[in-house]
Amino acid sequence: MLVNVTIPVFNEEKTLPSSIATLHAFLTKHCRFEWEIVVANNASTDSTLEVAQRLSKEFNGVRAVHLDQKGRGRALKKVWSESRADILSYMDVDLSSNLYAFPPLIEALISGGFDIGIGSRLLKASTTRRSLKREVISRTYNLLVKAFFFTKFSDAQCGFKAITKKAAGKLLPMIDDTGWFFDTELLVIAEKLGLRIFDLPVSWVEDLDSRVKIVSTAMDDIKGLIRVRRGFTTGKYR
Ligand SMILES: Nc1nc2c(ncn2[C@@H]2O[C@H](COP(=O)(O)OP(=O)(O)O)[C@@H](O)[C@H]2O)c(=O)[nH]1
Ligand SMILES: [Mg+2]
């Protein structure tokens, strides 16, 4: 059982070395499955690519992938489609989600009980430390997703997710978004097609160094919701 752990990065030269060291040590110590770490860099204008290449030489089981165009969704789609792993996952480089949730997230898929696993900051058992602004935006957005699709998964946007190779093979070709809406598109289509989503409470500590442009991302999200709903009415997803 090989598990891919993708770390999408955009201008993260500062955070990357310590995060890869922490993650590598954690996986070595706490996971009973085999794993690979893939640093997926898009269009960074700092030395992220060079740092990623250096880390891939320094640590066993780490490789670096580079894409010219921006977009976290684009990076995940490429790395996940090209990986030979049985389970594909990603997490934000700032490790905002406590790593102790990672083994249970993956084990839920290994056991065959679930097709997708997501970290959630919005369940009763989640412990989430973030700014009021991000909390309000996150809750409002997730209510909007439910109002649009009557879906049950609790948190579309947590940067901590995993999917089986089989589910990825079915879903990835249907996903059009290359940026932040990629996650929502994946989850809505998955739930509507009857795939099983494991919703796991995480312990989240917000990292204030953010790559998200809130206003333009919110606009893209709303356009995305409308586009995906149209997709369902025209029978695009099946
Ligand atoms: N590959 C790739 N990663 C990105 C891009 N934009 C953001 N990221 C990564 O996505 C993750 C989450 O970004 P972050 O700024 O922490 O988002 P926030 O926690 O929601 O504020 C980080 O690992 C970023 O480096 C992008 O265009 N391409
Ligand atoms: Mg972050």
PDB file of N, CA and C in Angstrom, residues 3 17 35 64 73-74 79 101-102 125 131 166 192 209 231 234:
ATOM      1  N   VAL A   3       1.137   5.365  -0.261  1.00  0.00           N
ATOM      2  CA  VAL A   3       0.345   6.580  -0.063  1.00  0.00           C
ATOM      3  C   VAL A   3       1.146   7.794  -0.533  1.00  0.00           C
ATOM      4  N   PRO A  17      11.412  23.904   4.131  1.00  0.00           N
ATOM      5  CA  PRO A  17      12.379  22.985   4.750  1.00  0.00           C
ATOM      6  C   PRO A  17      11.920  22.418   6.093  1.00  0.00           C
ATOM      7  N   TRP A  35       4.974   5.359   1.904  1.00  0.00           N
ATOM      8  CA  TRP A  35       4.537   6.694   1.472  1.00  0.00           C
ATOM      9  C   TRP A  35       5.593   7.356   0.612  1.00  0.00           C
ATOM     10  N   ALA A  64      10.298  16.379  -6.153  1.00  0.00           N
ATOM     11  CA  ALA A  64       9.795  17.717  -6.467  1.00  0.00           C
ATOM     12  C   ALA A  64       9.231  17.731  -7.878  1.00  0.00           C
ATOM     13  N   GLY A  73      -5.284  23.551  -7.545  1.00  0.00           N
ATOM     14  CA  GLY A  73      -6.018  22.436  -8.157  1.00  0.00           C
ATOM     15  C   GLY A  73      -5.240  21.820  -9.306  1.00  0.00           C
ATOM     16  N   ARG A  74      -4.638  22.674 -10.108  1.00  0.00           N
ATOM     17  CA  ARG A  74      -3.854  22.196 -11.247  1.00  0.00           C
ATOM     18  C   ARG A  74      -2.727  21.284 -10.779  1.00  0.00           C
ATOM     19  N   VAL A  79      -0.204  15.886 -10.120  1.00  0.00           N
ATOM     20  CA  VAL A  79       0.578  14.959  -9.304  1.00  0.00           C
ATOM     21  C   VAL A  79      -0.230  13.701  -8.996  1.00  0.00           C
ATOM     22  N   ALA A 101      -3.961  13.583  12.835  1.00  0.00           N
ATOM     23  CA  ALA A 101      -5.158  13.154  12.097  1.00  0.00           C
ATOM     24  C   ALA A 101      -4.796  12.391  10.824  1.00  0.00           C
ATOM     25  N   PHE A 102      -3.535  12.425  10.431  1.00  0.00           N
ATOM     26  CA  PHE A 102      -3.190  11.833   9.128  1.00  0.00           C
ATOM     27  C   PHE A 102      -3.311  10.303   9.070  1.00  0.00           C
ATOM     28  N   ALA A 125     -16.166  17.929  17.308  1.00  0.00           N
ATOM     29  CA  ALA A 125     -14.912  17.495  17.924  1.00  0.00           C
ATOM     30  C   ALA A 125     -13.681  18.193  17.344  1.00  0.00           C
ATOM     31  N   SER A 131      -8.761  33.260  12.822  1.00  0.00           N
ATOM     32  CA  SER A 131      -9.313  34.608  12.994  1.00  0.00           C
ATOM     33  C   SER A 131     -10.816  34.569  12.794  1.00  0.00           C
ATOM     34  N   LYS A 166      -8.811   4.677  -7.205  1.00  0.00           N
ATOM     35  CA  LYS A 166      -9.992   4.372  -8.013  1.00  0.00           C
ATOM     36  C   LYS A 166     -10.937   5.566  -8.095  1.00  0.00           C
ATOM     37  N   LYS A 192     -22.463  13.403  -4.646  1.00  0.00           N
ATOM     38  CA  LYS A 192     -23.643  13.235  -5.497  1.00  0.00           C
ATOM     39  C   LYS A 192     -23.599  11.923  -6.284  1.00  0.00           C
ATOM     40  N   ASP A 209       0.244  33.585   7.511  1.00  0.00           N
ATOM     41  CA  ASP A 209       0.893  33.817   6.221  1.00  0.00           C
ATOM     42  C   ASP A 209       0.082  33.081   5.153  1.00  0.00           C
ATOM     43  N   GLY A 231     -23.811  21.855 -14.356  1.00  0.00           N
ATOM     44  CA  GLY A 231     -23.282  20.562 -14.800  1.00  0.00           C
ATOM     45  C   GLY A 231     -24.189  19.405 -14.420  1.00  0.00           C
ATOM     46  N   THR A 234     -27.291  19.422 -16.660  1.00  0.00           N
ATOM     47  CA  THR A 234     -27.057  18.988 -18.046  1.00  0.00           C
ATOM     48  C   THR A 234     -26.506  17.556 -18.116  1.00  0.00           C
TER      49      THR A 234
END
